[in-house]
Coordinates of C-alpha atoms and ligand atoms in Angstrom, one line a residue:
X1 CA 0.0 0.0 0.0
X2 CA 1.4 3.4 -1.0
X3 CA 0.4 6.1 1.4
X4 CA -0.5 9.5 0.2
X5 CA 0.7 12.4 2.2
X6 CA -2.1 14.6 3.5
X7 CA -2.9 18.0 1.9
X8 CA -6.2 19.9 2.1
X9 CA -6.6 19.4 -1.7
X10 CA -6.3 15.6 -1.5
X11 CA -8.9 15.4 1.3
X12 CA -11.3 17.7 -0.6
X13 CA -10.8 15.7 -3.9
X14 CA -11.7 12.5 -2.0
X15 CA -14.8 14.2 -0.4
X16 CA -15.9 15.4 -3.9
X17 CA -15.8 11.9 -5.2
X18 CA -18.2 10.7 -2.4
X19 CA -20.5 13.7 -2.0
X20 CA -22.3 13.7 -5.3
X21 CA -23.6 17.3 -5.5
X22 CA -21.5 20.2 -4.5
X23 CA -24.3 22.6 -3.6
X24 CA -23.6 23.2 0.0
X25 CA -26.0 20.7 1.3
X26 CA -26.0 20.5 5.1
X27 CA -24.0 18.0 7.1
X28 CA -27.1 16.1 7.8
X29 CA -30.2 16.6 5.7
X30 CA -33.6 14.9 6.6
X31 CA -35.3 12.6 4.2
X32 CA -39.1 12.5 4.0
X33 CA -40.0 9.6 1.6
X34 CA -42.1 7.5 3.9
X35 CA -45.5 8.2 5.6
X36 CA -44.7 11.8 6.6
X37 CA -47.3 13.4 4.2
X38 CA -50.0 10.9 5.2
X39 CA -49.6 11.3 8.9
X40 CA -49.4 15.1 8.7
X41 CA -52.4 15.3 6.4
X42 CA -54.3 13.1 8.9
X43 CA -53.5 15.7 11.7
X44 CA -54.8 18.5 9.5
X45 CA -57.9 16.5 8.3
X46 CA -58.9 15.6 11.9
X47 CA -57.9 19.0 13.5
X48 CA -55.6 17.4 16.0
X49 CA -52.5 19.5 15.5
X50 CA -51.6 20.7 18.9
X51 CA -50.8 19.5 22.4
X52 CA -53.2 16.5 22.4
X53 CA -53.6 13.7 19.9
X54 CA -52.9 10.1 19.1
X55 CA -49.6 10.6 17.4
X56 CA -47.9 11.8 20.6
X57 CA -48.8 8.5 22.3
X58 CA -47.9 6.5 19.3
X59 CA -44.5 8.2 19.0
X60 CA -43.7 7.6 22.6
X61 CA -44.6 3.9 22.3
X62 CA -42.5 3.6 19.1
X63 CA -39.5 5.1 21.0
X64 CA -40.0 2.6 23.9
X65 CA -40.2 -0.3 21.5
X66 CA -37.2 0.7 19.5
X67 CA -34.9 1.5 22.5
X68 CA -36.2 -1.1 24.9
X69 CA -36.4 1.6 27.5
X70 CA -39.7 1.3 29.5
X71 CA -40.9 4.9 29.3
X72 CA -40.6 7.7 26.7
X73 CA -42.0 11.2 27.3
X74 CA -42.1 13.4 24.2
X75 CA -41.2 17.1 24.7
X76 CA -40.7 20.1 22.4
X77 CA -36.9 19.8 22.0
X78 CA -33.8 18.1 23.3
X79 CA -32.8 21.1 25.4
X80 CA -36.1 20.9 27.2
X81 CA -35.6 17.1 27.7
X82 CA -32.3 17.8 29.4
X83 CA -33.7 20.6 31.5
X84 CA -36.6 18.6 32.8
X85 CA -34.4 15.6 33.5
X86 CA -32.2 17.7 35.7
X87 CA -35.2 19.2 37.4
X88 CA -36.8 15.9 38.1
X89 CA -33.4 14.5 39.2
X90 CA -33.6 17.2 41.9
X91 CA -30.7 19.4 40.8
X92 CA -30.9 22.6 42.7
X93 CA -29.5 26.2 42.7
X94 CA -25.8 26.3 43.4
X95 CA -25.2 22.6 43.0
X96 CA -22.7 21.4 40.3
X97 CA -23.3 19.1 37.4
X98 CA -20.4 17.4 35.6
X99 CA -20.6 18.0 31.9
X100 CA -18.2 17.1 29.1
X101 CA -16.1 20.1 27.9
X102 CA -16.6 18.9 24.3
X103 CA -20.4 19.1 23.7
X104 CA -23.1 21.1 22.1
X105 CA -24.1 24.1 24.1
X106 CA -27.5 22.7 25.2
X107 CA -25.9 20.2 27.6
X108 CA -24.4 23.0 29.7
X109 CA -27.3 25.5 29.2
X110 CA -29.7 23.0 30.7
X111 CA -27.7 23.0 33.9
X112 CA -27.8 26.8 34.2
X113 CA -31.6 26.7 33.7
X114 CA -31.8 24.9 37.1
X115 CA -29.6 27.6 38.7
X116 CA -26.8 25.0 38.9
X117 CA -23.2 25.3 37.8
X118 CA -21.8 23.2 35.0
X119 CA -18.4 21.7 35.9
X120 CA -16.4 20.7 32.8
X121 CA -14.8 17.3 32.4
X122 CA -12.2 16.2 29.8
X123 CA -13.0 13.5 27.2
X124 CA -11.1 10.6 25.7
X125 CA -10.1 10.0 22.1
X126 CA -11.5 6.5 21.9
X127 CA -15.1 7.7 22.3
X128 CA -14.9 11.5 22.1
X129 CA -16.9 11.4 25.3
X130 CA -16.2 11.4 29.1
X131 CA -13.0 9.6 30.0
X132 CA -13.8 7.3 33.0
X133 CA -10.2 6.9 34.2
X134 CA -9.6 10.7 34.2
X135 CA -12.9 11.3 35.8
X136 CA -12.2 8.9 38.6
X137 CA -8.7 10.4 39.3
X138 CA -10.2 13.9 39.2
X139 CA -13.0 13.2 41.6
X140 CA -10.6 11.4 44.0
X141 CA -8.5 14.5 44.0
X142 CA -11.1 17.2 44.4
X143 CA -14.3 15.7 45.9
X144 CA -15.2 14.1 49.2
X145 CA -18.3 12.3 50.4
X146 CA -19.9 14.0 53.3
X147 CA -23.2 12.6 54.7
X148 CA -23.6 10.7 51.5
X149 CA -23.3 13.8 49.4
X150 CA -20.5 14.4 46.9
X151 CA -18.9 17.8 47.8
X152 CA -16.4 19.7 45.6
X153 CA -13.8 20.6 48.2
X154 CA -12.6 23.5 46.1
X155 CA -15.9 25.3 45.8
X156 CA -17.8 23.8 48.8
X157 CA -20.7 23.0 46.5
X158 CA -22.6 19.8 46.2
X159 CA -21.9 17.9 43.0
X160 CA -25.3 16.4 42.1
X161 CA -25.3 14.8 38.7
X162 CA -23.2 13.9 35.6
X163 CA -24.3 14.2 32.0
X164 CA -22.7 11.7 29.6
X165 CA -23.0 12.9 26.0
X166 CA -22.5 10.4 23.1
X167 CA -20.6 12.6 20.6
X168 CA -21.7 12.3 16.9
X169 CA -23.5 9.1 18.0
X170 CA -20.5 7.3 19.5
X171 CA -21.3 5.7 22.9
X172 CA -19.4 6.8 26.0
X173 CA -17.8 3.9 27.9
X174 CA -20.9 3.8 30.2
X175 CA -20.2 0.9 32.6
X176 CA -17.2 2.5 34.4
X177 CA -18.9 6.0 34.2
X178 CA -22.0 4.5 35.9
X179 CA -19.9 2.8 38.5
X180 CA -18.1 6.0 39.4
X181 CA -21.5 7.9 39.6
X182 CA -22.8 5.2 42.0
X183 CA -19.7 5.5 44.1
X184 CA -19.9 9.3 44.4
X185 CA -23.7 9.4 44.6
X186 CA -24.1 11.3 41.4
X187 CA -27.2 10.9 39.2
X188 CA -26.2 9.8 35.7
X189 CA -28.1 11.5 32.9
X190 CA -27.4 10.5 29.3
X191 CA -27.5 13.2 26.6
X192 CA -28.4 10.8 23.7
X193 CA -29.5 13.6 21.4
X194 CA -27.1 12.3 18.8
X195 CA -27.2 8.6 19.6
X196 CA -30.6 7.3 18.7
X197 CA -29.8 3.9 17.2
X198 CA -26.4 3.6 19.0
X199 CA -25.7 0.6 21.2
X200 CA -23.2 0.1 24.1
X201 CA -22.4 -3.6 24.8
X202 CA -25.5 -4.7 22.8
X203 CA -28.0 -2.4 24.7
X204 CA -29.3 0.9 23.4
X205 CA -27.8 4.0 24.8
X206 CA -30.0 5.4 27.5
X207 CA -30.2 2.3 29.6
X208 CA -27.4 3.5 31.9
X209 CA -28.7 7.0 32.8
X210 CA -31.5 7.5 35.4
X211 CA -32.9 9.6 32.6
X212 CA -31.9 10.1 29.0
X213 CA -32.5 13.0 26.6
X214 CA -33.2 12.6 22.9
X215 CA -33.5 15.3 20.3
X216 CA -35.4 15.3 17.0
X217 CA -34.1 18.6 15.6
X218 CA -33.9 18.8 11.8
X219 CA -30.3 17.7 11.7
X220 CA -30.7 14.6 13.9
X221 CA -31.0 11.0 12.7
X222 CA -34.8 11.3 12.8
X223 CA -36.6 14.6 13.0
X224 CA -39.9 15.9 14.2
X225 CA -39.1 19.4 12.9
X226 CA -38.2 20.3 16.5
X227 CA -38.7 17.8 19.3
X228 CA -37.2 15.7 22.0
X229 CA -37.9 13.0 24.5
X230 CA -36.9 11.8 27.9
X231 CA -36.4 8.1 28.3
X232 CA -36.4 6.3 31.7
X233 CA -36.8 2.8 33.1
X234 CA -38.2 4.2 36.3
X235 CA -42.0 4.3 36.3
X236 CA -42.3 6.9 39.1
X237 CA -39.9 9.3 37.3
X238 CA -41.8 8.7 34.1
X239 CA -45.0 9.9 35.8
X240 CA -43.3 12.9 37.3
X241 CA -41.8 13.8 33.9
X242 CA -45.1 13.6 32.1
X243 CA -46.7 15.7 34.9
X244 CA -44.1 18.6 35.0
X245 CA -43.9 18.7 31.2
X246 CA -47.7 19.2 30.9
X247 CA -48.1 22.2 33.2
X248 CA -48.3 19.9 36.3
X249 CA -52.1 19.9 36.1
X250 CA -54.1 17.6 38.3
X251 CA -56.6 15.5 36.4
X252 CA -60.1 16.9 36.8
X253 CA -63.0 17.2 34.4
X254 CA -63.1 21.0 34.6
X255 CA -61.0 22.5 37.4
X256 CA -57.6 24.0 36.6
X257 CA -55.5 22.9 39.5
X258 CA -51.7 22.7 39.2
X259 CA -49.6 21.5 42.0
X260 CA -46.3 23.1 41.1
X261 CA -44.8 25.5 38.6
X262 CA -44.6 23.1 35.7
X263 CA -43.6 23.5 32.1
X264 CA -45.5 23.5 28.8
X265 CA -42.9 21.3 27.2
X266 CA -45.4 19.1 25.3
X267 CA -44.5 18.0 21.8
X268 CA -47.4 19.0 19.4
X269 CA -49.3 16.2 17.7
X270 CA -48.2 17.6 14.3
X271 CA -44.6 17.1 15.1
X272 CA -45.2 13.7 16.7
X273 CA -46.9 12.6 13.4
X274 CA -43.7 13.5 11.5
X275 CA -41.8 11.5 14.2
X276 CA -43.9 8.4 13.8
X277 CA -43.2 8.3 10.1
X278 CA -39.5 9.0 10.6
X279 CA -39.1 6.2 13.2
X280 CA -40.5 3.7 10.7
X281 CA -37.5 4.5 8.6
X282 CA -34.9 4.5 11.3
X283 CA -33.6 0.9 10.7
X284 CA -33.1 1.8 7.1
X285 CA -31.4 5.1 7.9
X286 CA -29.0 3.2 10.3
X287 CA -28.0 0.8 7.5
X288 CA -27.3 3.6 5.2
X289 CA -25.3 5.4 7.9
X290 CA -23.0 2.4 8.4
X291 CA -22.5 2.1 4.7
X292 CA -21.5 5.8 4.4
X293 CA -19.2 5.4 7.3
X294 CA -17.5 2.5 5.6
X295 CA -17.2 4.3 2.3
X296 CA -15.4 7.1 4.1
X297 CA -13.2 4.7 6.0
X298 CA -12.2 3.1 2.8
X299 CA -11.6 6.4 1.0
X300 CA -9.2 7.8 3.6
X301 CA -7.3 4.7 4.7
X302 CA -4.4 5.3 2.4
X303 CA -3.9 9.0 3.4
X304 CA -1.1 9.5 5.9
X305 CA -2.0 11.9 8.7
X306 CA -5.7 11.5 8.8
X307 CA -8.3 8.9 9.6
X308 CA -12.1 8.5 9.8
X309 CA -13.3 8.3 13.4
X310 CA -14.4 4.7 14.2
X311 CA -16.6 3.3 16.9
X312 CA -14.9 1.7 20.0
X313 CA -14.9 -2.1 20.3
X314 CA -17.8 -2.0 22.8
X315 CA -20.0 0.2 20.7
X316 CA -22.3 -0.1 17.7
X317 CA -22.6 3.5 16.6
X318 CA -25.4 5.1 14.5
X319 CA -22.6 7.1 12.8
X320 CA -25.0 10.1 12.8
X321 CA -22.2 12.5 11.9
X322 CA -18.9 11.2 10.4
X323 CA -15.7 12.9 11.4
X324 CA -12.3 13.1 10.0
X325 CA -9.6 13.1 12.6
X326 CA -6.2 14.6 12.0
X327 CA -3.4 12.5 13.6
X328 CA -1.9 15.6 15.1
X329 CA -3.4 18.8 16.4
X330 CA -2.8 21.1 13.4
X331 CA -5.0 24.2 13.4
X332 CA -3.6 25.5 10.1
X333 CA -4.3 22.3 8.3
X334 CA -7.7 22.0 9.9
X335 CA -8.6 25.5 8.8
X336 CA -7.2 25.1 5.3
X337 CA -9.4 22.0 4.9
X338 CA -12.5 23.7 6.2
X339 CA -11.9 26.6 3.9
X340 CA -11.2 24.6 0.8
X341 CA -14.1 22.1 1.2
X342 CA -16.6 24.9 2.0
X343 CA -15.4 26.9 -1.0
X344 CA -16.0 23.8 -3.1
X345 CA -19.6 23.5 -1.9
X346 CA -19.0 20.6 0.5
X347 CA -20.1 21.5 3.9
X348 CA -17.6 20.6 6.7
X349 CA -17.5 21.9 10.2
X350 CA -15.1 21.8 13.2
X351 CA -16.2 20.5 16.5
X352 CA -17.9 22.8 19.0
X353 CA -15.8 25.4 20.8
X354 CA -15.1 24.0 24.2
X355 CA -17.6 25.0 26.9
X356 CA -15.0 26.4 29.3
X357 CA -13.9 28.9 26.7
X358 CA -17.4 30.5 26.2
X359 CA -17.9 33.8 28.0
X360 CA -20.8 32.7 30.2
X361 CA -18.9 29.5 31.3
X362 CA -15.4 30.9 31.6
X363 CA -15.5 31.1 35.4
X364 CA -17.1 27.7 35.9
X365 CA -15.1 24.9 37.5
X366 CA -13.2 22.9 34.9
X367 CA -10.8 20.0 34.7
X368 CA -7.7 20.6 32.6
X369 CA -9.1 19.7 29.1
X370 CA -5.9 18.4 27.5
X371 CA -7.6 15.9 25.2
X372 CA -10.6 18.0 24.4
X373 CA -8.3 20.9 23.4
X374 CA -6.4 18.6 21.1
X375 CA -9.5 17.1 19.6
X376 CA -11.0 20.4 18.7
X377 CA -7.9 21.1 16.5
X378 CA -8.2 17.6 14.9
X379 CA -11.9 17.0 14.2
X380 CA -13.6 17.9 10.9
X381 CA -17.2 16.8 10.4
X382 CA -18.1 15.7 6.9
X383 CA -21.5 15.3 5.1
X384 CA -23.4 12.4 6.5
X385 CA -27.0 12.5 5.1
X386 CA -28.5 9.0 4.8
X387 CA -29.1 9.3 1.0
X388 CA -25.4 9.6 0.4
X389 CA -25.2 5.9 0.7
X390 CA -27.8 5.5 -2.1
X391 CA -25.3 6.5 -4.7
X392 CA -23.4 3.4 -3.8
X393 CA -26.3 1.0 -3.3
Ligands
PLP401 C1 -29.0 18.5 19.3 C2 -28.5 18.4 20.6 C3 -29.1 18.8 21.8 C4 -30.4 19.5 21.9 O1 -31.3 19.5 21.0 P1 -32.4 20.5 20.6 O2 -33.5 19.6 20.1 O3 -31.8 21.3 19.4 O4 -32.8 21.4 21.7 C5 -28.5 18.5 23.0 N1 -27.4 17.9 23.1 C6 -26.7 17.6 22.0 C7 -25.4 16.9 22.2 C8 -27.2 17.8 20.8 O5 -26.5 17.5 19.7

């Protein structure tokens, strides 16, 4: 095998051969070739477009069936799903919640909605998610258990929960993370916004967290336009989640009695209808995703200095968003590649700016983010719409 030395031009030429149209299509474009029109038309024909209707229930049952998790509660977006999970977990003002430094802003924002403080944790290259070994060493160093509560000795605040986020669909190493959470009395919440259809040791992501947030935004593997859900195996939590996301109204034939300041986080029936049709297609999308991932793997295997990110041995990823990974942190090369590919009508994007660098989170507690820092200079996301695989069917 002769290896080609990496240049931005070589990478873009390879991308051009795989991405058929160079018209700036998004990184992940939805596909509506199933029952979407039928179900939406049904909503319009029957008048059930808003907060009540059969598609919401049906969508929730479909999610339960697909993931194997007992309860799904549909909400209006993934951020709301995270927020209400933290609320129901009991996260309170001035407590801390451990959050990966490398994540989409919603993970950290949801913590602040509870009046709590995000505390940023480094990630590992193997999963692009929380590194259990580093996490354990860090907690040993800075936390102590007092009266069964995990206390950050540096800030004096209680550390209440941890959010594990499955980056681009790749599962975090969940067993050791859960074990650490149990030892430190932290509630584990999974941010599975990107990992619907991803499995850890044969079980769907979301089984490890006390609660798990999903997103059905337009760019996710299935979409409801905007939408989200909370998954949980705990029946009492499921009841509470449904209650607080539907204005905390007590059932009564005519009286409006609410027993707490709840939220109107309901997913409208119209959006749920879209979701029902999309979920019917999910197994097919997942097949296509794996095919696209393997096409990219094959295309870049002979280029020296770069590779396609691949799932860990314990994981079956949905490959929601494919990523190229430079061998070395090289901001110049990364930026040259971003510029050349976007100039050529192939959308590519870097990873998110690290949370601890954003103005509103700069003063939050944070573990040294050595790996996350490196990864942001190495990751380039590449087009991953399910139909890309069709060209090679
Ligand atoms: C998309 C996403 C969310 C939130 O989803 P919205 O539905 O857009 O609110 C949360 N976390 C991660 C990691 C995401 O990618």
